[in-house]
JSON list of C-alpha atoms in Angstrom, two decimals:
[
{"chain": "N", "resi": 940, "resn": "UNK", "atom": "CA", "xyz": [-32.02, -42.52, 204.70]},
{"chain": "N", "resi": 941, "resn": "UNK", "atom": "CA", "xyz": [-32.35, -39.56, 202.30]},
{"chain": "N", "resi": 942, "resn": "UNK", "atom": "CA", "xyz": [-29.91, -39.30, 199.41]},
{"chain": "N", "resi": 943, "resn": "UNK", "atom": "CA", "xyz": [-26.64, -37.53, 200.17]},
{"chain": "N", "resi": 944, "resn": "UNK", "atom": "CA", "xyz": [-26.08, -34.83, 197.54]},
{"chain": "N", "resi": 945, "resn": "UNK", "atom": "CA", "xyz": [-22.91, -32.85, 196.91]},
{"chain": "N", "resi": 946, "resn": "UNK", "atom": "CA", "xyz": [-20.57, -31.30, 194.33]},
{"chain": "N", "resi": 947, "resn": "UNK", "atom": "CA", "xyz": [-16.94, -32.40, 194.18]},
{"chain": "N", "resi": 948, "resn": "UNK", "atom": "CA", "xyz": [-13.96, -32.14, 191.88]},
{"chain": "N", "resi": 949, "resn": "UNK", "atom": "CA", "xyz": [-12.66, -35.15, 189.98]},
{"chain": "N", "resi": 950, "resn": "UNK", "atom": "CA", "xyz": [-8.98, -35.58, 190.88]},
{"chain": "N", "resi": 951, "resn": "UNK", "atom": "CA", "xyz": [-6.13, -37.95, 190.08]},
{"chain": "N", "resi": 952, "resn": "UNK", "atom": "CA", "xyz": [-3.76, -39.76, 192.40]},
{"chain": "N", "resi": 953, "resn": "UNK", "atom": "CA", "xyz": [-1.12, -41.37, 190.26]},
{"chain": "N", "resi": 954, "resn": "UNK", "atom": "CA", "xyz": [-2.95, -43.15, 187.45]},
{"chain": "N", "resi": 955, "resn": "UNK", "atom": "CA", "xyz": [-6.22, -43.44, 189.43]},
{"chain": "N", "resi": 956, "resn": "UNK", "atom": "CA", "xyz": [-9.13, -41.06, 188.97]},
{"chain": "N", "resi": 957, "resn": "UNK", "atom": "CA", "xyz": [-11.14, -40.43, 192.13]},
{"chain": "N", "resi": 958, "resn": "UNK", "atom": "CA", "xyz": [-13.62, -38.13, 193.79]},
{"chain": "N", "resi": 959, "resn": "UNK", "atom": "CA", "xyz": [-13.02, -37.17, 197.42]},
{"chain": "N", "resi": 960, "resn": "UNK", "atom": "CA", "xyz": [-16.26, -36.68, 199.36]},
{"chain": "N", "resi": 961, "resn": "UNK", "atom": "CA", "xyz": [-16.68, -33.38, 201.17]},
{"chain": "N", "resi": 962, "resn": "UNK", "atom": "CA", "xyz": [-16.56, -33.90, 204.95]},
{"chain": "N", "resi": 963, "resn": "UNK", "atom": "CA", "xyz": [-20.20, -32.81, 205.30]},
{"chain": "N", "resi": 964, "resn": "UNK", "atom": "CA", "xyz": [-21.33, -35.54, 202.86]},
{"chain": "N", "resi": 965, "resn": "UNK", "atom": "CA", "xyz": [-19.08, -38.20, 204.38]},
{"chain": "N", "resi": 966, "resn": "UNK", "atom": "CA", "xyz": [-20.36, -37.46, 207.89]},
{"chain": "N", "resi": 967, "resn": "UNK", "atom": "CA", "xyz": [-23.86, -38.53, 206.78]},
{"chain": "N", "resi": 968, "resn": "UNK", "atom": "CA", "xyz": [-22.68, -42.08, 206.02]},
{"chain": "N", "resi": 969, "resn": "UNK", "atom": "CA", "xyz": [-23.30, -44.78, 208.63]},
{"chain": "N", "resi": 970, "resn": "UNK", "atom": "CA", "xyz": [-19.58, -45.51, 209.16]},
{"chain": "N", "resi": 971, "resn": "UNK", "atom": "CA", "xyz": [-16.06, -44.07, 208.82]},
{"chain": "N", "resi": 972, "resn": "UNK", "atom": "CA", "xyz": [-15.17, -47.45, 207.28]},
{"chain": "N", "resi": 973, "resn": "UNK", "atom": "CA", "xyz": [-15.91, -48.62, 203.74]},
{"chain": "N", "resi": 974, "resn": "UNK", "atom": "CA", "xyz": [-19.51, -48.04, 202.69]},
{"chain": "N", "resi": 975, "resn": "UNK", "atom": "CA", "xyz": [-21.23, -49.63, 199.71]},
{"chain": "N", "resi": 976, "resn": "UNK", "atom": "CA", "xyz": [-23.37, -47.08, 197.87]},
{"chain": "N", "resi": 977, "resn": "UNK", "atom": "CA", "xyz": [-25.47, -46.58, 194.80]},
{"chain": "N", "resi": 978, "resn": "UNK", "atom": "CA", "xyz": [-26.29, -43.29, 193.24]},
{"chain": "N", "resi": 979, "resn": "UNK", "atom": "CA", "xyz": [-25.65, -40.98, 190.34]},
{"chain": "N", "resi": 980, "resn": "UNK", "atom": "CA", "xyz": [-22.45, -39.37, 189.09]},
{"chain": "N", "resi": 981, "resn": "UNK", "atom": "CA", "xyz": [-23.41, -36.32, 187.02]},
{"chain": "N", "resi": 982, "resn": "UNK", "atom": "CA", "xyz": [-26.78, -37.98, 186.43]},
{"chain": "N", "resi": 983, "resn": "UNK", "atom": "CA", "xyz": [-25.40, -41.42, 185.51]},
{"chain": "N", "resi": 984, "resn": "UNK", "atom": "CA", "xyz": [-26.15, -44.40, 187.77]},
{"chain": "N", "resi": 985, "resn": "UNK", "atom": "CA", "xyz": [-23.39, -46.29, 189.56]},
{"chain": "N", "resi": 986, "resn": "UNK", "atom": "CA", "xyz": [-22.86, -48.74, 192.42]},
{"chain": "N", "resi": 987, "resn": "UNK", "atom": "CA", "xyz": [-19.47, -48.84, 194.16]},
{"chain": "N", "resi": 988, "resn": "UNK", "atom": "CA", "xyz": [-17.66, -48.95, 197.46]},
{"chain": "N", "resi": 989, "resn": "UNK", "atom": "CA", "xyz": [-16.69, -45.67, 199.10]},
{"chain": "N", "resi": 990, "resn": "UNK", "atom": "CA", "xyz": [-13.24, -46.20, 200.57]},
{"chain": "N", "resi": 991, "resn": "UNK", "atom": "CA", "xyz": [-12.20, -44.54, 203.82]},
{"chain": "N", "resi": 992, "resn": "UNK", "atom": "CA", "xyz": [-9.46, -41.92, 203.42]},
{"chain": "N", "resi": 993, "resn": "UNK", "atom": "CA", "xyz": [-7.87, -42.49, 206.83]},
{"chain": "N", "resi": 994, "resn": "UNK", "atom": "CA", "xyz": [-8.84, -39.04, 208.10]},
{"chain": "N", "resi": 995, "resn": "UNK", "atom": "CA", "xyz": [-12.55, -39.59, 208.76]},
{"chain": "N", "resi": 996, "resn": "UNK", "atom": "CA", "xyz": [-13.86, -39.08, 205.23]},
{"chain": "N", "resi": 997, "resn": "UNK", "atom": "CA", "xyz": [-14.30, -41.20, 202.08]},
{"chain": "N", "resi": 998, "resn": "UNK", "atom": "CA", "xyz": [-13.34, -41.33, 198.41]},
{"chain": "N", "resi": 999, "resn": "UNK", "atom": "CA", "xyz": [-14.86, -42.90, 195.31]},
{"chain": "N", "resi": 1000, "resn": "UNK", "atom": "CA", "xyz": [-12.86, -44.56, 192.52]},
{"chain": "N", "resi": 1001, "resn": "UNK", "atom": "CA", "xyz": [-14.16, -43.06, 189.26]},
{"chain": "N", "resi": 1002, "resn": "UNK", "atom": "CA", "xyz": [-13.97, -45.54, 186.41]},
{"chain": "N", "resi": 1003, "resn": "UNK", "atom": "CA", "xyz": [-13.32, -44.61, 182.80]},
{"chain": "N", "resi": 1004, "resn": "UNK", "atom": "CA", "xyz": [-16.87, -45.80, 182.07]},
{"chain": "N", "resi": 1005, "resn": "UNK", "atom": "CA", "xyz": [-18.25, -43.31, 184.60]},
{"chain": "N", "resi": 1006, "resn": "UNK", "atom": "CA", "xyz": [-16.11, -40.48, 183.18]},
{"chain": "N", "resi": 1007, "resn": "UNK", "atom": "CA", "xyz": [-17.16, -41.25, 179.62]},
{"chain": "N", "resi": 1008, "resn": "UNK", "atom": "CA", "xyz": [-20.88, -41.54, 180.47]},
{"chain": "N", "resi": 1009, "resn": "UNK", "atom": "CA", "xyz": [-20.78, -38.22, 182.33]},
{"chain": "N", "resi": 1010, "resn": "UNK", "atom": "CA", "xyz": [-18.52, -36.47, 179.78]},
{"chain": "N", "resi": 1011, "resn": "UNK", "atom": "CA", "xyz": [-16.26, -35.57, 182.70]},
{"chain": "N", "resi": 1012, "resn": "UNK", "atom": "CA", "xyz": [-12.51, -35.43, 183.20]},
{"chain": "N", "resi": 1013, "resn": "UNK", "atom": "CA", "xyz": [-9.99, -34.67, 185.92]},
{"chain": "N", "resi": 1014, "resn": "UNK", "atom": "CA", "xyz": [-10.50, -31.13, 187.18]},
{"chain": "N", "resi": 1015, "resn": "UNK", "atom": "CA", "xyz": [-14.24, -31.04, 186.52]},
{"chain": "N", "resi": 1016, "resn": "UNK", "atom": "CA", "xyz": [-16.68, -30.41, 189.35]},
{"chain": "N", "resi": 1017, "resn": "UNK", "atom": "CA", "xyz": [-19.53, -32.93, 189.23]},
{"chain": "N", "resi": 1018, "resn": "UNK", "atom": "CA", "xyz": [-22.80, -33.45, 191.05]},
{"chain": "N", "resi": 1019, "resn": "UNK", "atom": "CA", "xyz": [-23.18, -36.68, 193.00]},
{"chain": "N", "resi": 1020, "resn": "UNK", "atom": "CA", "xyz": [-26.20, -38.18, 194.77]},
{"chain": "N", "resi": 1021, "resn": "UNK", "atom": "CA", "xyz": [-25.74, -41.40, 196.71]},
{"chain": "N", "resi": 1022, "resn": "UNK", "atom": "CA", "xyz": [-27.20, -43.60, 199.40]},
{"chain": "N", "resi": 1023, "resn": "UNK", "atom": "CA", "xyz": [-25.73, -46.51, 201.35]},
{"chain": "N", "resi": 1024, "resn": "UNK", "atom": "CA", "xyz": [-26.79, -50.04, 200.45]},
{"chain": "N", "resi": 1025, "resn": "UNK", "atom": "CA", "xyz": [-27.96, -52.35, 203.20]},
{"chain": "N", "resi": 1026, "resn": "UNK", "atom": "CA", "xyz": [-27.12, -55.51, 201.24]},
{"chain": "N", "resi": 1027, "resn": "UNK", "atom": "CA", "xyz": [-23.49, -55.74, 200.17]},
{"chain": "N", "resi": 1028, "resn": "UNK", "atom": "CA", "xyz": [-22.64, -57.34, 196.82]},
{"chain": "N", "resi": 1029, "resn": "UNK", "atom": "CA", "xyz": [-20.12, -60.15, 196.70]},
{"chain": "N", "resi": 1030, "resn": "UNK", "atom": "CA", "xyz": [-16.51, -58.96, 196.42]},
{"chain": "N", "resi": 1031, "resn": "UNK", "atom": "CA", "xyz": [-14.30, -60.21, 193.63]},
{"chain": "N", "resi": 1032, "resn": "UNK", "atom": "CA", "xyz": [-11.98, -62.80, 195.17]},
{"chain": "N", "resi": 1033, "resn": "UNK", "atom": "CA", "xyz": [-8.36, -62.22, 194.06]},
{"chain": "N", "resi": 1034, "resn": "UNK", "atom": "CA", "xyz": [-6.81, -65.09, 192.10]},
{"chain": "N", "resi": 1035, "resn": "UNK", "atom": "CA", "xyz": [-4.20, -65.94, 194.75]},
{"chain": "N", "resi": 1036, "resn": "UNK", "atom": "CA", "xyz": [-6.85, -66.16, 197.48]},
{"chain": "N", "resi": 1037, "resn": "UNK", "atom": "CA", "xyz": [-9.17, -68.23, 195.27]},
{"chain": "N", "resi": 1038, "resn": "UNK", "atom": "CA", "xyz": [-6.26, -70.59, 194.57]},
{"chain": "N", "resi": 1039, "resn": "UNK", "atom": "CA", "xyz": [-5.60, -70.94, 198.32]},
{"chain": "N", "resi": 1040, "resn": "UNK", "atom": "CA", "xyz": [-9.28, -71.75, 198.93]},
{"chain": "N", "resi": 1041, "resn": "UNK", "atom": "CA", "xyz": [-9.19, -74.39, 196.18]},
{"chain": "N", "resi": 1042, "resn": "UNK", "atom": "CA", "xyz": [-6.61, -76.32, 198.22]},
{"chain": "N", "resi": 1043, "resn": "UNK", "atom": "CA", "xyz": [-8.36, -75.75, 201.58]},
{"chain": "N", "resi": 1044, "resn": "UNK", "atom": "CA", "xyz": [-12.03, -76.86, 201.41]},
{"chain": "N", "resi": 1045, "resn": "UNK", "atom": "CA", "xyz": [-12.58, -76.32, 205.16]},
{"chain": "N", "resi": 1046, "resn": "UNK", "atom": "CA", "xyz": [-11.53, -72.66, 204.99]},
{"chain": "N", "resi": 1047, "resn": "UNK", "atom": "CA", "xyz": [-13.55, -72.26, 201.78]},
{"chain": "N", "resi": 1048, "resn": "UNK", "atom": "CA", "xyz": [-16.72, -73.56, 203.52]},
{"chain": "N", "resi": 1049, "resn": "UNK", "atom": "CA", "xyz": [-16.24, -71.10, 206.37]},
{"chain": "N", "resi": 1050, "resn": "UNK", "atom": "CA", "xyz": [-15.57, -68.29, 203.87]},
{"chain": "N", "resi": 1051, "resn": "UNK", "atom": "CA", "xyz": [-18.92, -68.98, 202.24]},
{"chain": "N", "resi": 1052, "resn": "UNK", "atom": "CA", "xyz": [-20.62, -68.91, 205.66]},
{"chain": "N", "resi": 1053, "resn": "UNK", "atom": "CA", "xyz": [-19.52, -65.38, 206.62]},
{"chain": "N", "resi": 1054, "resn": "UNK", "atom": "CA", "xyz": [-21.23, -62.20, 205.42]},
{"chain": "N", "resi": 1055, "resn": "UNK", "atom": "CA", "xyz": [-20.25, -60.40, 202.21]},
{"chain": "N", "resi": 1056, "resn": "UNK", "atom": "CA", "xyz": [-19.09, -57.45, 204.36]},
{"chain": "N", "resi": 1057, "resn": "UNK", "atom": "CA", "xyz": [-16.74, -59.76, 206.29]},
{"chain": "N", "resi": 1058, "resn": "UNK", "atom": "CA", "xyz": [-15.41, -61.12, 202.98]},
{"chain": "N", "resi": 1059, "resn": "UNK", "atom": "CA", "xyz": [-14.77, -57.52, 201.80]},
{"chain": "N", "resi": 1060, "resn": "UNK", "atom": "CA", "xyz": [-12.83, -56.86, 205.02]},
{"chain": "N", "resi": 1061, "resn": "UNK", "atom": "CA", "xyz": [-10.65, -59.94, 204.66]},
{"chain": "N", "resi": 1062, "resn": "UNK", "atom": "CA", "xyz": [-9.86, -59.02, 201.03]},
{"chain": "N", "resi": 1063, "resn": "UNK", "atom": "CA", "xyz": [-9.06, -55.41, 202.02]},
{"chain": "N", "resi": 1064, "resn": "UNK", "atom": "CA", "xyz": [-6.70, -56.59, 204.75]},
{"chain": "N", "resi": 1065, "resn": "UNK", "atom": "CA", "xyz": [-4.93, -59.04, 202.43]},
{"chain": "N", "resi": 1066, "resn": "UNK", "atom": "CA", "xyz": [-4.57, -56.38, 199.74]},
{"chain": "N", "resi": 1067, "resn": "UNK", "atom": "CA", "xyz": [-3.35, -53.56, 201.98]},
{"chain": "N", "resi": 1068, "resn": "UNK", "atom": "CA", "xyz": [0.32, -54.32, 201.37]},
{"chain": "N", "resi": 1069, "resn": "UNK", "atom": "CA", "xyz": [2.67, -53.85, 198.44]},
{"chain": "N", "resi": 1070, "resn": "UNK", "atom": "CA", "xyz": [4.92, -56.70, 199.61]},
{"chain": "N", "resi": 1071, "resn": "UNK", "atom": "CA", "xyz": [4.19, -60.07, 197.92]},
{"chain": "N", "resi": 1072, "resn": "UNK", "atom": "CA", "xyz": [5.60, -62.05, 200.84]},
{"chain": "N", "resi": 1073, "resn": "UNK", "atom": "CA", "xyz": [3.43, -60.17, 203.33]},
{"chain": "N", "resi": 1074, "resn": "UNK", "atom": "CA", "xyz": [0.41, -60.76, 201.11]},
{"chain": "N", "resi": 1075, "resn": "UNK", "atom": "CA", "xyz": [1.14, -64.52, 201.02]},
{"chain": "N", "resi": 1076, "resn": "UNK", "atom": "CA", "xyz": [1.49, -64.56, 204.81]},
{"chain": "N", "resi": 1077, "resn": "UNK", "atom": "CA", "xyz": [-1.85, -62.74, 205.14]},
{"chain": "N", "resi": 1078, "resn": "UNK", "atom": "CA", "xyz": [-3.57, -65.29, 202.90]},
{"chain": "N", "resi": 1079, "resn": "UNK", "atom": "CA", "xyz": [-2.16, -68.12, 205.06]},
{"chain": "N", "resi": 1080, "resn": "UNK", "atom": "CA", "xyz": [-3.31, -66.30, 208.22]},
{"chain": "N", "resi": 1081, "resn": "UNK", "atom": "CA", "xyz": [-6.78, -65.76, 206.73]},
{"chain": "N", "resi": 1082, "resn": "UNK", "atom": "CA", "xyz": [-7.18, -69.47, 206.05]},
{"chain": "N", "resi": 1083, "resn": "UNK", "atom": "CA", "xyz": [-5.87, -70.35, 209.51]},
{"chain": "N", "resi": 1084, "resn": "UNK", "atom": "CA", "xyz": [-8.15, -67.85, 211.26]},
{"chain": "N", "resi": 1085, "resn": "UNK", "atom": "CA", "xyz": [-11.18, -69.05, 209.30]},
{"chain": "N", "resi": 1086, "resn": "UNK", "atom": "CA", "xyz": [-10.41, -72.67, 210.20]},
{"chain": "N", "resi": 1087, "resn": "UNK", "atom": "CA", "xyz": [-10.17, -71.66, 213.89]},
{"chain": "N", "resi": 1088, "resn": "UNK", "atom": "CA", "xyz": [-13.62, -70.05, 213.72]},
{"chain": "N", "resi": 1089, "resn": "UNK", "atom": "CA", "xyz": [-12.70, -66.36, 213.30]},
{"chain": "N", "resi": 1090, "resn": "UNK", "atom": "CA", "xyz": [-15.39, -64.81, 211.14]},
{"chain": "N", "resi": 1091, "resn": "UNK", "atom": "CA", "xyz": [-14.13, -61.23, 210.95]},
{"chain": "N", "resi": 1092, "resn": "UNK", "atom": "CA", "xyz": [-10.80, -59.70, 210.00]},
{"chain": "N", "resi": 1093, "resn": "UNK", "atom": "CA", "xyz": [-9.64, -58.09, 213.20]},
{"chain": "N", "resi": 1094, "resn": "UNK", "atom": "CA", "xyz": [-6.21, -57.22, 211.96]},
{"chain": "N", "resi": 1095, "resn": "UNK", "atom": "CA", "xyz": [-6.61, -53.70, 210.61]},
{"chain": "N", "resi": 1096, "resn": "UNK", "atom": "CA", "xyz": [-8.28, -50.36, 211.19]},
{"chain": "N", "resi": 1097, "resn": "UNK", "atom": "CA", "xyz": [-11.41, -50.37, 209.00]},
{"chain": "N", "resi": 1098, "resn": "UNK", "atom": "CA", "xyz": [-11.36, -46.55, 208.73]},
{"chain": "N", "resi": 1099, "resn": "UNK", "atom": "CA", "xyz": [-7.93, -46.46, 207.07]},
{"chain": "N", "resi": 1100, "resn": "UNK", "atom": "CA", "xyz": [-7.33, -46.35, 203.34]},
{"chain": "N", "resi": 1101, "resn": "UNK", "atom": "CA", "xyz": [-6.14, -49.86, 202.47]},
{"chain": "N", "resi": 1102, "resn": "UNK", "atom": "CA", "xyz": [-5.22, -49.40, 198.81]},
{"chain": "N", "resi": 1103, "resn": "UNK", "atom": "CA", "xyz": [-1.39, -49.33, 198.85]},
{"chain": "N", "resi": 1104, "resn": "UNK", "atom": "CA", "xyz": [-1.23, -47.51, 195.50]},
{"chain": "N", "resi": 1105, "resn": "UNK", "atom": "CA", "xyz": [-3.42, -44.73, 196.91]},
{"chain": "N", "resi": 1106, "resn": "UNK", "atom": "CA", "xyz": [-2.20, -44.34, 200.48]},
{"chain": "N", "resi": 1107, "resn": "UNK", "atom": "CA", "xyz": [0.69, -44.21, 202.90]},
{"chain": "N", "resi": 1108, "resn": "UNK", "atom": "CA", "xyz": [0.28, -45.33, 206.50]},
{"chain": "N", "resi": 1109, "resn": "UNK", "atom": "CA", "xyz": [-3.47, -45.73, 205.95]},
{"chain": "N", "resi": 1110, "resn": "UNK", "atom": "CA", "xyz": [-4.06, -42.15, 204.74]},
{"chain": "N", "resi": 1111, "resn": "UNK", "atom": "CA", "xyz": [-5.11, -41.23, 201.19]},
{"chain": "N", "resi": 1112, "resn": "UNK", "atom": "CA", "xyz": [-2.35, -39.51, 199.22]},
{"chain": "N", "resi": 1113, "resn": "UNK", "atom": "CA", "xyz": [-2.68, -35.96, 197.97]},
{"chain": "N", "resi": 1114, "resn": "UNK", "atom": "CA", "xyz": [-3.82, -35.46, 194.36]},
{"chain": "N", "resi": 1115, "resn": "UNK", "atom": "CA", "xyz": [-1.27, -35.61, 191.58]},
{"chain": "N", "resi": 1116, "resn": "UNK", "atom": "CA", "xyz": [-0.60, -32.06, 190.32]},
{"chain": "N", "resi": 1117, "resn": "UNK", "atom": "CA", "xyz": [-2.44, -31.47, 187.06]},
{"chain": "N", "resi": 1118, "resn": "UNK", "atom": "CA", "xyz": [-0.23, -30.70, 184.10]},
{"chain": "N", "resi": 1119, "resn": "UNK", "atom": "CA", "xyz": [-1.55, -28.09, 181.75]},
{"chain": "N", "resi": 1120, "resn": "UNK", "atom": "CA", "xyz": [-1.15, -28.45, 178.00]},
{"chain": "N", "resi": 1121, "resn": "UNK", "atom": "CA", "xyz": [1.56, -25.80, 177.85]},
{"chain": "N", "resi": 1122, "resn": "UNK", "atom": "CA", "xyz": [3.47, -27.46, 180.73]},
{"chain": "N", "resi": 1123, "resn": "UNK", "atom": "CA", "xyz": [3.37, -30.77, 178.88]},
{"chain": "N", "resi": 1124, "resn": "UNK", "atom": "CA", "xyz": [4.74, -29.17, 175.70]},
{"chain": "N", "resi": 1125, "resn": "UNK", "atom": "CA", "xyz": [7.52, -27.43, 177.67]},
{"chain": "N", "resi": 1126, "resn": "UNK", "atom": "CA", "xyz": [8.48, -30.68, 179.38]},
{"chain": "N", "resi": 1127, "resn": "UNK", "atom": "CA", "xyz": [8.61, -32.51, 176.03]},
{"chain": "N", "resi": 1128, "resn": "UNK", "atom": "CA", "xyz": [10.68, -29.74, 174.42]},
{"chain": "N", "resi": 1129, "resn": "UNK", "atom": "CA", "xyz": [13.20, -29.86, 177.31]},
{"chain": "N", "resi": 1130, "resn": "UNK", "atom": "CA", "xyz": [13.64, -33.60, 176.73]},
{"chain": "N", "resi": 1131, "resn": "UNK", "atom": "CA", "xyz": [14.42, -33.21, 173.02]}
]
């Protein structure tokens, strides 16, 4: 597959810095769900998941390391070139899930037998709630489903945004309005 090239503006949603893919670029990806990619961000190499935005497109979390390497900040338009990876890297297992696996060797064995993509899906489903009790229930259900032979998380729409700090009802939130320097000074002066 040829590299997908585009220009996009770096935006913020809450405290997160992201880049929303243009629809034309997103449509060239193999799936409306999460895609693992490697490429360049303003000429600097990266490898990361592209998250679905819940409306048929994708977004990329832009780390502080990426911003610093590219001398970019929120509001800048940057060039991006990327291509999907065929081999998915291992996801980072959250501490509460790792702890649950430590006390359930059978579920842990089955976890290690599924694909990295399936592990990403289970982790996304577990993490797609703000509620701690719901998260604990999802971890219990994951272990139970693995023990019963279920290899894939079938409990959510893979094309929805599953980061609860970035979405509502599976759809990526709108960018946080940028505050200009003069606006910030005015706001501070009103508080004093």
